[in-house]
mmCIF file of C-alpha atoms in Angstrom:
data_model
loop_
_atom_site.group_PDB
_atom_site.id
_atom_site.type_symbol
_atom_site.label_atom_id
_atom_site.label_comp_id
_atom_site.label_asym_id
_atom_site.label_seq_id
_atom_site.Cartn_x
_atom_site.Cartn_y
_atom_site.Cartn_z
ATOM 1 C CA UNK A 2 27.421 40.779 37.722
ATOM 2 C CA UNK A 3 26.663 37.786 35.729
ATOM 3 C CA UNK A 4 23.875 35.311 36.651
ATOM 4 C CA UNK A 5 25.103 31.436 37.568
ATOM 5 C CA UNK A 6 23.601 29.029 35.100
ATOM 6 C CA UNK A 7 23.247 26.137 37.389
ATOM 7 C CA UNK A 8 23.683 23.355 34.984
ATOM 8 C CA UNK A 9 22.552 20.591 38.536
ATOM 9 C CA UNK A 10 19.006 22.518 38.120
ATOM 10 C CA UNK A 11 18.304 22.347 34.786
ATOM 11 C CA UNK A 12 19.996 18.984 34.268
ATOM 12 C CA UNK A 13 17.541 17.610 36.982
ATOM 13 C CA UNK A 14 14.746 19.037 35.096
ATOM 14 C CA UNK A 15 16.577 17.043 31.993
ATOM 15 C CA UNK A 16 16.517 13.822 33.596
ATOM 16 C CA UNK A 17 12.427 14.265 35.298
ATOM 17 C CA UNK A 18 11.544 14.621 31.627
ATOM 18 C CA UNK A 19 12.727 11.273 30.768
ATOM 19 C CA UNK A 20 12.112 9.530 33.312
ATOM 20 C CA UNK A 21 8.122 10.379 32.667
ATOM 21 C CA UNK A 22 8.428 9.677 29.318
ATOM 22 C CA UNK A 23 9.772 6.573 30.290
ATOM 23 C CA UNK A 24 7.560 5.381 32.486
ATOM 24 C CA UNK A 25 4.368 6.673 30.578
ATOM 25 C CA UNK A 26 5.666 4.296 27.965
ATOM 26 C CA UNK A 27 6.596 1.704 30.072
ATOM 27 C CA UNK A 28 3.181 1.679 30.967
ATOM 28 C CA UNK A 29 1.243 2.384 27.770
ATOM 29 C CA UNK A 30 3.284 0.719 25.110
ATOM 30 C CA UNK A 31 5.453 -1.943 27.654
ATOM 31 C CA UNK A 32 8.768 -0.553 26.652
ATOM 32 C CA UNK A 33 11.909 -1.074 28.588
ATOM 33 C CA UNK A 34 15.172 1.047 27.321
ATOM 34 C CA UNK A 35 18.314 -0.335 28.439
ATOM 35 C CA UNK A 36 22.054 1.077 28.401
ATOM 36 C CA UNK A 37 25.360 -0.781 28.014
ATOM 37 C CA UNK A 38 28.573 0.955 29.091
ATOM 38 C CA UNK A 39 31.843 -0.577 28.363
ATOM 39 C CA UNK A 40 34.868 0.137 30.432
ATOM 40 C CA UNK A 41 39.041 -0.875 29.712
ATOM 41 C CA UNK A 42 40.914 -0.820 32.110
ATOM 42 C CA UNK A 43 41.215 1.179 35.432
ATOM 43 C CA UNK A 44 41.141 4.961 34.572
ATOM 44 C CA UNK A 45 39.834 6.567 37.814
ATOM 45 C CA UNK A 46 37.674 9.492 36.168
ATOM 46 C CA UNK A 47 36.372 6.623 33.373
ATOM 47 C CA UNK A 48 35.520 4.959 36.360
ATOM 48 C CA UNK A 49 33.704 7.855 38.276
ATOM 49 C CA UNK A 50 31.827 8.669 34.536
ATOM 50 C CA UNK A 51 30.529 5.229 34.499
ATOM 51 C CA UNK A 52 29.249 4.871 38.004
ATOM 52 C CA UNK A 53 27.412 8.623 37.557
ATOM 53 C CA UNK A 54 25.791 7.101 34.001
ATOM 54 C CA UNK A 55 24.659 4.004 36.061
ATOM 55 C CA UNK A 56 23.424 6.066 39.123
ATOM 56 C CA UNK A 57 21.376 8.202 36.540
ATOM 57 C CA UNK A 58 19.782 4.992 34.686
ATOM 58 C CA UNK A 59 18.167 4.348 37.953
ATOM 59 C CA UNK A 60 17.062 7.504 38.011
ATOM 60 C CA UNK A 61 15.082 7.577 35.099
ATOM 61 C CA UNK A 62 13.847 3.959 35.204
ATOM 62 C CA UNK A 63 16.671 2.596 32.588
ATOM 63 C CA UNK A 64 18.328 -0.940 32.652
ATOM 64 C CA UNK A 65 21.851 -0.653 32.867
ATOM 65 C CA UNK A 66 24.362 -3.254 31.414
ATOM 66 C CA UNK A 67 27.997 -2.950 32.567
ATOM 67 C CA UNK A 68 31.092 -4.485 30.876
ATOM 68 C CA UNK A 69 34.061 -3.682 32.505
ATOM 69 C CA UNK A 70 37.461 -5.140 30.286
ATOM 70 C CA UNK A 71 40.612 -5.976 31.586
ATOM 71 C CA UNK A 72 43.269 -3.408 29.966
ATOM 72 C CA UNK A 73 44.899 -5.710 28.392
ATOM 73 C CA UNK A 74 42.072 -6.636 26.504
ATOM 74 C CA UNK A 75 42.764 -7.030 22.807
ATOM 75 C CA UNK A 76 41.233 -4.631 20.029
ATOM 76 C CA UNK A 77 39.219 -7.770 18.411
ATOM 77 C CA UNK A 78 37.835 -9.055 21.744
ATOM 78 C CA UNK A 79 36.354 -5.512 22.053
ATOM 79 C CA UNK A 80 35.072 -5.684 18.405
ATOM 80 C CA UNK A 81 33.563 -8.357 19.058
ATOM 81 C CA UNK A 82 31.656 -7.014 22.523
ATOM 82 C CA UNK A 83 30.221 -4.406 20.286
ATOM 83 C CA UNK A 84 28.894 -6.925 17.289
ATOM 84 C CA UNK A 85 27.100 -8.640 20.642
ATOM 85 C CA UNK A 86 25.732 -5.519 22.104
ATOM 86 C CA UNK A 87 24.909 -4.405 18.281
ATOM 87 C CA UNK A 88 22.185 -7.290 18.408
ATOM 88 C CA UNK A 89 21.072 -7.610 22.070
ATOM 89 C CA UNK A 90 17.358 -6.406 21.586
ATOM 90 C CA UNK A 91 17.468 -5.149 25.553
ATOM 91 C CA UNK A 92 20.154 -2.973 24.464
ATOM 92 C CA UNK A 93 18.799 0.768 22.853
ATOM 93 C CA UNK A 94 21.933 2.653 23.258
ATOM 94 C CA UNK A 95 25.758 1.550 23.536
ATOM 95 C CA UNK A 96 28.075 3.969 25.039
ATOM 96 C CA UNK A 97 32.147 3.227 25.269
ATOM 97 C CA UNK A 98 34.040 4.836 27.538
ATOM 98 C CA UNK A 99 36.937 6.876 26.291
ATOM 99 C CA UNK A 100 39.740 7.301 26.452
ATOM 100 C CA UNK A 101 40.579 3.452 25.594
ATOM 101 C CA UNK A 102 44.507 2.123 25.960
ATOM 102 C CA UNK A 103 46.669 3.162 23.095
ATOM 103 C CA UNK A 104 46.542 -0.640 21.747
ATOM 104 C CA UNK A 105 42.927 0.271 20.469
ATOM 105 C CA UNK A 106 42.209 2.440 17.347
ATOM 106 C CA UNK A 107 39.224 4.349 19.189
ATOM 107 C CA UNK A 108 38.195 5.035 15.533
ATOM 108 C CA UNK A 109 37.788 1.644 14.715
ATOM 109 C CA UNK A 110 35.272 1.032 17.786
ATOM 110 C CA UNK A 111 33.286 3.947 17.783
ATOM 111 C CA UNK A 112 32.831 2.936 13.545
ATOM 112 C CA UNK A 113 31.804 -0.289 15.167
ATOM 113 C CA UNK A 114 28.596 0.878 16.967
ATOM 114 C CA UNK A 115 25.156 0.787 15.010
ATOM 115 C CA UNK A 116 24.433 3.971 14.488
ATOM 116 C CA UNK A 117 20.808 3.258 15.515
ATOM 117 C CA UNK A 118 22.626 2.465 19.188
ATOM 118 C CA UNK A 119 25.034 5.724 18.752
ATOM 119 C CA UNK A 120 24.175 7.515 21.924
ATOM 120 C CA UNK A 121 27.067 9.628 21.883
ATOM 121 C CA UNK A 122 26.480 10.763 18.401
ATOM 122 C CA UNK A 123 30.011 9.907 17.469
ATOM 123 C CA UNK A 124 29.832 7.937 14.176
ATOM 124 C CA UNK A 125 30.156 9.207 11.296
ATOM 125 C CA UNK A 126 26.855 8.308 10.303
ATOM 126 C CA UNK A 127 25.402 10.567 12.740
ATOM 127 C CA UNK A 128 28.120 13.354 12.396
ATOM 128 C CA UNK A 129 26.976 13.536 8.738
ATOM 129 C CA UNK A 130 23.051 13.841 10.307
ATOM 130 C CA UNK A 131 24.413 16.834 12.522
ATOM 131 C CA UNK A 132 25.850 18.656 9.537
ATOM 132 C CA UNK A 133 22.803 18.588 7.024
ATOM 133 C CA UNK A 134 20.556 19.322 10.476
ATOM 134 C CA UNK A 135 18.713 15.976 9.892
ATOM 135 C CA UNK A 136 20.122 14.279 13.246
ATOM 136 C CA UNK A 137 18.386 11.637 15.545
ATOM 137 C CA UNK A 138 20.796 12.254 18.389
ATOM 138 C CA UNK A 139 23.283 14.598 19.376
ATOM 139 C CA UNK A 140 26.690 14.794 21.194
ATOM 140 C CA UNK A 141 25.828 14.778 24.903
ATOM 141 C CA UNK A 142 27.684 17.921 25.727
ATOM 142 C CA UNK A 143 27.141 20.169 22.921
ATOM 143 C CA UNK A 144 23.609 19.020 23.048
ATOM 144 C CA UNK A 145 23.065 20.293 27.021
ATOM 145 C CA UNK A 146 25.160 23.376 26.090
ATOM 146 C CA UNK A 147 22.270 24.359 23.908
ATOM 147 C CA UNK A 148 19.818 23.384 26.485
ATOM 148 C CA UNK A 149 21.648 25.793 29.358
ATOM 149 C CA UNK A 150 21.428 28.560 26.887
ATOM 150 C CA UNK A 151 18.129 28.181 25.872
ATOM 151 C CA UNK A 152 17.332 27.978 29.733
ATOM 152 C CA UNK A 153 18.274 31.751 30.124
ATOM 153 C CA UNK A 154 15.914 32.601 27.116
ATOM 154 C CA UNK A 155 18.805 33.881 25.161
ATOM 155 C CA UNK A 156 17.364 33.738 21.423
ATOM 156 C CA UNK A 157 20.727 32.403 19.334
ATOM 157 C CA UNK A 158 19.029 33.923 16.072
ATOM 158 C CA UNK A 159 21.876 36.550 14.495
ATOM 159 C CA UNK A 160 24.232 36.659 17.487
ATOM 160 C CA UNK A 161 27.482 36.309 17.499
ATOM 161 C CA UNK A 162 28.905 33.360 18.289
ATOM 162 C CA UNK A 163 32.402 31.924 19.157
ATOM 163 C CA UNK A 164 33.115 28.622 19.607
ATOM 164 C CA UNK A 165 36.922 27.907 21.292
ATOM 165 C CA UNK A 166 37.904 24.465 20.634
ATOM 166 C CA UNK A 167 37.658 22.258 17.494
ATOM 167 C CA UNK A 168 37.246 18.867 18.700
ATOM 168 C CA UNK A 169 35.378 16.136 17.208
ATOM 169 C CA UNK A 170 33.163 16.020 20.448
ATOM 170 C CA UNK A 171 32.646 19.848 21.552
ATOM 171 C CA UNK A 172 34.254 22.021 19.002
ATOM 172 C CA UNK A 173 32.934 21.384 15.873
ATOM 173 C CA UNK A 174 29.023 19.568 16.530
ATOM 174 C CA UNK A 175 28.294 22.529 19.060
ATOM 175 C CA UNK A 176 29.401 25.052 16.066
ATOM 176 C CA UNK A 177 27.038 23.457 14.084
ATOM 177 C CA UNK A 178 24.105 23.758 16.769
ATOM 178 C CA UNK A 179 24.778 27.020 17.072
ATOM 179 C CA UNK A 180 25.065 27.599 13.115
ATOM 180 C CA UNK A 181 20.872 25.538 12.510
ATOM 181 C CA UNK A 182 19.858 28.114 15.430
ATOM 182 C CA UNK A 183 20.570 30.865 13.248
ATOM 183 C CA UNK A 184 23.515 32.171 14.933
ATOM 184 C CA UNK A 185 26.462 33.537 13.114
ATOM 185 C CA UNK A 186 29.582 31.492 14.083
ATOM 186 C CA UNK A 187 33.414 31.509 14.300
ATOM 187 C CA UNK A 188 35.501 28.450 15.405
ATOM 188 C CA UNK A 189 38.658 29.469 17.396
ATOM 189 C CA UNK A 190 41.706 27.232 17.940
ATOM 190 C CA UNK A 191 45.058 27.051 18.655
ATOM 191 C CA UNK A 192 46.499 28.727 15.180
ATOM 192 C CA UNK A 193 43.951 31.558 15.535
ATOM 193 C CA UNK A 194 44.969 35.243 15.151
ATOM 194 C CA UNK A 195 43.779 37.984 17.059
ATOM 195 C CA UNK A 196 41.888 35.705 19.410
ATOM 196 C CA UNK A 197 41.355 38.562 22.124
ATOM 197 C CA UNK A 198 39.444 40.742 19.194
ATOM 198 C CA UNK A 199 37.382 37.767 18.235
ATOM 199 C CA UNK A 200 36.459 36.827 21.876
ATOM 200 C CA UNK A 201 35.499 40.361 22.083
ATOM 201 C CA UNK A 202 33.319 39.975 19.174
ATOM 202 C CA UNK A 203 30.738 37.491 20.868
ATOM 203 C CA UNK A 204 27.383 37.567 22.309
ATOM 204 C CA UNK A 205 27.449 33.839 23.058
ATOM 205 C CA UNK A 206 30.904 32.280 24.123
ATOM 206 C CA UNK A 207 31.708 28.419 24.345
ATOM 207 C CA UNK A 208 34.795 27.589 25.714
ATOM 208 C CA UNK A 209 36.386 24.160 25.117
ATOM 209 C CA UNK A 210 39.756 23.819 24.814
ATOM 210 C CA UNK A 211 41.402 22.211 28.264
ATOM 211 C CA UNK A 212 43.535 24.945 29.638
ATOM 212 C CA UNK A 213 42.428 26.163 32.959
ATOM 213 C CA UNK A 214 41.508 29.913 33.450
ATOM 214 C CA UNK A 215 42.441 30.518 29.982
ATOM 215 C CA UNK A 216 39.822 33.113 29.064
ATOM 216 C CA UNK A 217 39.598 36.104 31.577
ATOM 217 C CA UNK A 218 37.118 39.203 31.720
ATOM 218 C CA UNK A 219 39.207 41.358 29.369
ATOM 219 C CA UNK A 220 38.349 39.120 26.732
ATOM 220 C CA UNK A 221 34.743 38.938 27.315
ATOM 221 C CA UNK A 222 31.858 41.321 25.480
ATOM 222 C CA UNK A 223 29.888 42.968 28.656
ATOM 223 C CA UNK A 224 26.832 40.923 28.251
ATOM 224 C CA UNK A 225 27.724 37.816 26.906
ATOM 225 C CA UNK A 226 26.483 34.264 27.420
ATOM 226 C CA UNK A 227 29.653 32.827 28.403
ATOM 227 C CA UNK A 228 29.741 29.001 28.556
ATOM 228 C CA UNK A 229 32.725 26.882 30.127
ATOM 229 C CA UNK A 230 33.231 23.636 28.886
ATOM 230 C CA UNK A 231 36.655 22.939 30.627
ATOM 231 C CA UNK A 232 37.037 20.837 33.722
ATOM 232 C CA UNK A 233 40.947 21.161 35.009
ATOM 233 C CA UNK A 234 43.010 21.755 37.843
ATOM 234 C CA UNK A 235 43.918 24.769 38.792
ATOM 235 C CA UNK A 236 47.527 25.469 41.159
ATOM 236 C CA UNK A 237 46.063 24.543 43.900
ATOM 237 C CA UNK A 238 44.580 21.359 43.041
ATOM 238 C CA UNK A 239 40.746 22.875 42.629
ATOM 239 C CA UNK A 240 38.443 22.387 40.361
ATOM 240 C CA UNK A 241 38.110 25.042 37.275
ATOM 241 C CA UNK A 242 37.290 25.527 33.827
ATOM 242 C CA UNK A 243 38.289 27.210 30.533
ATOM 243 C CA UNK A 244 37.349 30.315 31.937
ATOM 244 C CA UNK A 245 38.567 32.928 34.630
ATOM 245 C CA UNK A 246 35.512 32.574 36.528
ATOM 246 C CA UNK A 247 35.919 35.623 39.151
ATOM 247 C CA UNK A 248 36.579 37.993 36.130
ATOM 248 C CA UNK A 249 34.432 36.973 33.592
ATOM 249 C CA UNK A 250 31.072 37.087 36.100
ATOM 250 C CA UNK A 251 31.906 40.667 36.042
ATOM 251 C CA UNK A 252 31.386 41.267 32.083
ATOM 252 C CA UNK A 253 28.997 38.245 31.676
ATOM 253 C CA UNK A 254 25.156 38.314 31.627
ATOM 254 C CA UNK A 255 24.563 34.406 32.013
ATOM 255 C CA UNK A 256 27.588 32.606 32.825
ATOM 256 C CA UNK A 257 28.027 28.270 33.920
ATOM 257 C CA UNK A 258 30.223 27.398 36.916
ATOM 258 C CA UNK A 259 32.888 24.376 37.396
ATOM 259 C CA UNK A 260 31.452 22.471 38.309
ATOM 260 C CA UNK A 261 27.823 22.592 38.358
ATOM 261 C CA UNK A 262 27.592 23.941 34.790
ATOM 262 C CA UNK A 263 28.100 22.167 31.824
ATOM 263 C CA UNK A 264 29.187 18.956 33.528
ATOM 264 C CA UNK A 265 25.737 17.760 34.587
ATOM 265 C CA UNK A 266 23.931 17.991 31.526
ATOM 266 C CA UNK A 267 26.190 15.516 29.716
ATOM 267 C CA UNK A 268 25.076 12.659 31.595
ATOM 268 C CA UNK A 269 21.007 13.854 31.611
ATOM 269 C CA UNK A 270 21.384 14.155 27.772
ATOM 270 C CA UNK A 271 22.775 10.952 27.332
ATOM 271 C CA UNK A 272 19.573 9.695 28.821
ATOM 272 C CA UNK A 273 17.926 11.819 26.861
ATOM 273 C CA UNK A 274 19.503 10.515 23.607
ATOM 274 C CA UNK A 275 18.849 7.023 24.538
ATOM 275 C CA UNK A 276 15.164 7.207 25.222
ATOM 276 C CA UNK A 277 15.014 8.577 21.673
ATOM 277 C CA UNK A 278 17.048 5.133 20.198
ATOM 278 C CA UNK A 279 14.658 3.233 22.208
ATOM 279 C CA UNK A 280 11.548 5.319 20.808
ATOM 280 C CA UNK A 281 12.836 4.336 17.058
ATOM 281 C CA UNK A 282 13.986 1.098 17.660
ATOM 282 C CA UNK A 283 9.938 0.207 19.155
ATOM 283 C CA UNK A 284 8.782 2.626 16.099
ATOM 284 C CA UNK A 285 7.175 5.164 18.451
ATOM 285 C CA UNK A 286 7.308 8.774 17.294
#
C-alpha cells in the first residue's frame, strides 16, 4: 500500500520558507515584493484561484494588487493593463488568470508580460531558459511536482520516467525537469501506442491529461512514484484526478491525492517564484 504524499504539508512548509525569507529581507535590505493578479470576467474557479493566491500573499507577507476586468473588456485595454503593471516598481511578479474570453489571443498577453515579472514561467523567454536548464523561474505546477517527489527522497537520477500530457503548462516543462534531474523520460499523449506497456515501464509517473480515473493499478509498475495532476469530476460529482486512486495505492510506493496533492503546491510555488523576481529585480542573490 502506497504512502499519501500530502501535497497541504509540504506546500505549508513551501510557503514558511518564503515567508522568512521575506521578512528577513524586509528587515535587512527593506524590500517589499508585491503581486498583481488580473481577472476577466466571472469564471467561478478563476475566481476561487485568485482569492487562494491573495489569501496566500498574506501569508507570506506579500502585497497583493487585484484587477478584476469586466468580460467584455477589449484585447488592447488588457494590453495596455500589462504595459502599466510592466513598469509599476511595487509590482515583482504579474500573474493573469487563464482561461481569458475567446475575444483575447491568450498568446498575445502572456508575450506581453516582462519576462523579469513572468511568475508563471509562461513566456517564451523563460520557456527557452527551462529548455537549456538556465531558468530563473519555473511553471508553478511542474515546479511543486518536483518538490513532492523530492519530499519522499526518491533520487530521479536514471529512472524511468513517464510524463502523460503534453501541454505547454504541465506536459512538456515538467518533462524537462525531470530530463536536468537525470531521469530518462517519455512524453505520452493522446496518439501514443501501447500506452499500457509504457505506463508499465515507469518508476516515476506524472499524470496530466484531464480525464478522470483514467490511469488504474493495472497500468502502474509496483513501486512507482505515481503523481496526479488532474482535478475533475467524477459520476458522482466528487472530486478526482487523472488517476484511479483506490487501485493505484495498491501498486504505488508514494502516491498524491485529489485533492491535497499536487493542487497546493501550485499556489506556494508561485510565491516562491515571485520572491525570486523580487530578489533580481533589488539585485540580491
Amino acid at each position: 500500500m502506497a504512502q499519501i504524499i500530502n501535497g497541504k504539508e509540504v506546500s505549508a512548509t513551501v510557503k514558511a520558507e518564503v515567508a522568512q525569507e521575506t521578512a528577513r529581507l524586509r528587515d535587512e535590505r527593506g524590500l517589499k515584493v508585491g503581486l498583481a493578479v488580473v481577472i476577466v470576467g466571472n469564471n467561478s474557479a478563476s475566481r476561487v484561484y485568485v482569492n487562494n493566491k491573495k489569501k496566500a500573499c498574506e501569508e507570506v507577507g506579500f502585497q497583493s494588487f487585484e484587477y478584476a476586468l469586466d468580460e467584455n473588456v477589449t484585447q488592447e485595454q488588457l494590453l495596455d493593463l500589462v504595459s502599466v503593471l510592466n513598469r509599476d516598481d511595487r509590482v515583482n511578479g504579474i500573474l493573469v488568470q487563464l482561461p481569458l474570453p475567446a475575444h483575447i489571443d491568450e498568446t498575445a498577453v502572456i508575450n506581453a508580460i516582462a519576462p523579469e515579472k513572468d511568475v508563471d514561467a509562461f513566456h517564451p523567454v523563460n520557456v527557452g531558459h527551462i529548455m537549456i536548464g538556465n531558468y530563473s523561474f519555473l511553471p508553478c505546477t511542474p515546479a511543486g511536482v518536483m518538490r513532492l517527489i523530492e519530499s519522499t527522497g526518491t533520487d530521479i537520477t536514471g529512472k524511468q520516467c513517464v510524463v502523460i500530457g503534453r501541454s505547454n503548462i504541465v506536459g512538456k516543462p515538467q518533462a524537462m525537469l525531470l530530463l536536468q534531474k537525470n531521469g530518462t523520460v517519455t512524453i505520452c499523449h493522446s496518439k501514443t501506442k501501447n500506452l499500457k506497456e509504457i505506463c508499465l515501464s515507469a518508476d516515476i509517473l506524472v499524470v496530466a491529461i484531464g480525464k478522470a480515473k483514467f490511469i488504474n493499478g493495472d497500468m502502474i509498475k509496483e513501486g512507482a512514484v505515481v503523481i496526479d495532476v488532474g482535478m475533475n469530476r467524477d459520476e458522482n460529482g466528487k472530486l478526482c484526478g487523472d488517476v484511479d486512486f483506490e487501485s493505484a495505492e495498491k501498486k504505488a510506493s508514494y502516491i498524491t491525492p485529489v485533492p491535497g496533492g499536487v493542487g497546493p503546491m501550485t499556489i506556494s510555488m508561485l510565491m516562491k517564484n515571485t520572491l525570486t523576481a523580487a530578489k533580481q529585480q533589488a539585485g540580491i542573490e
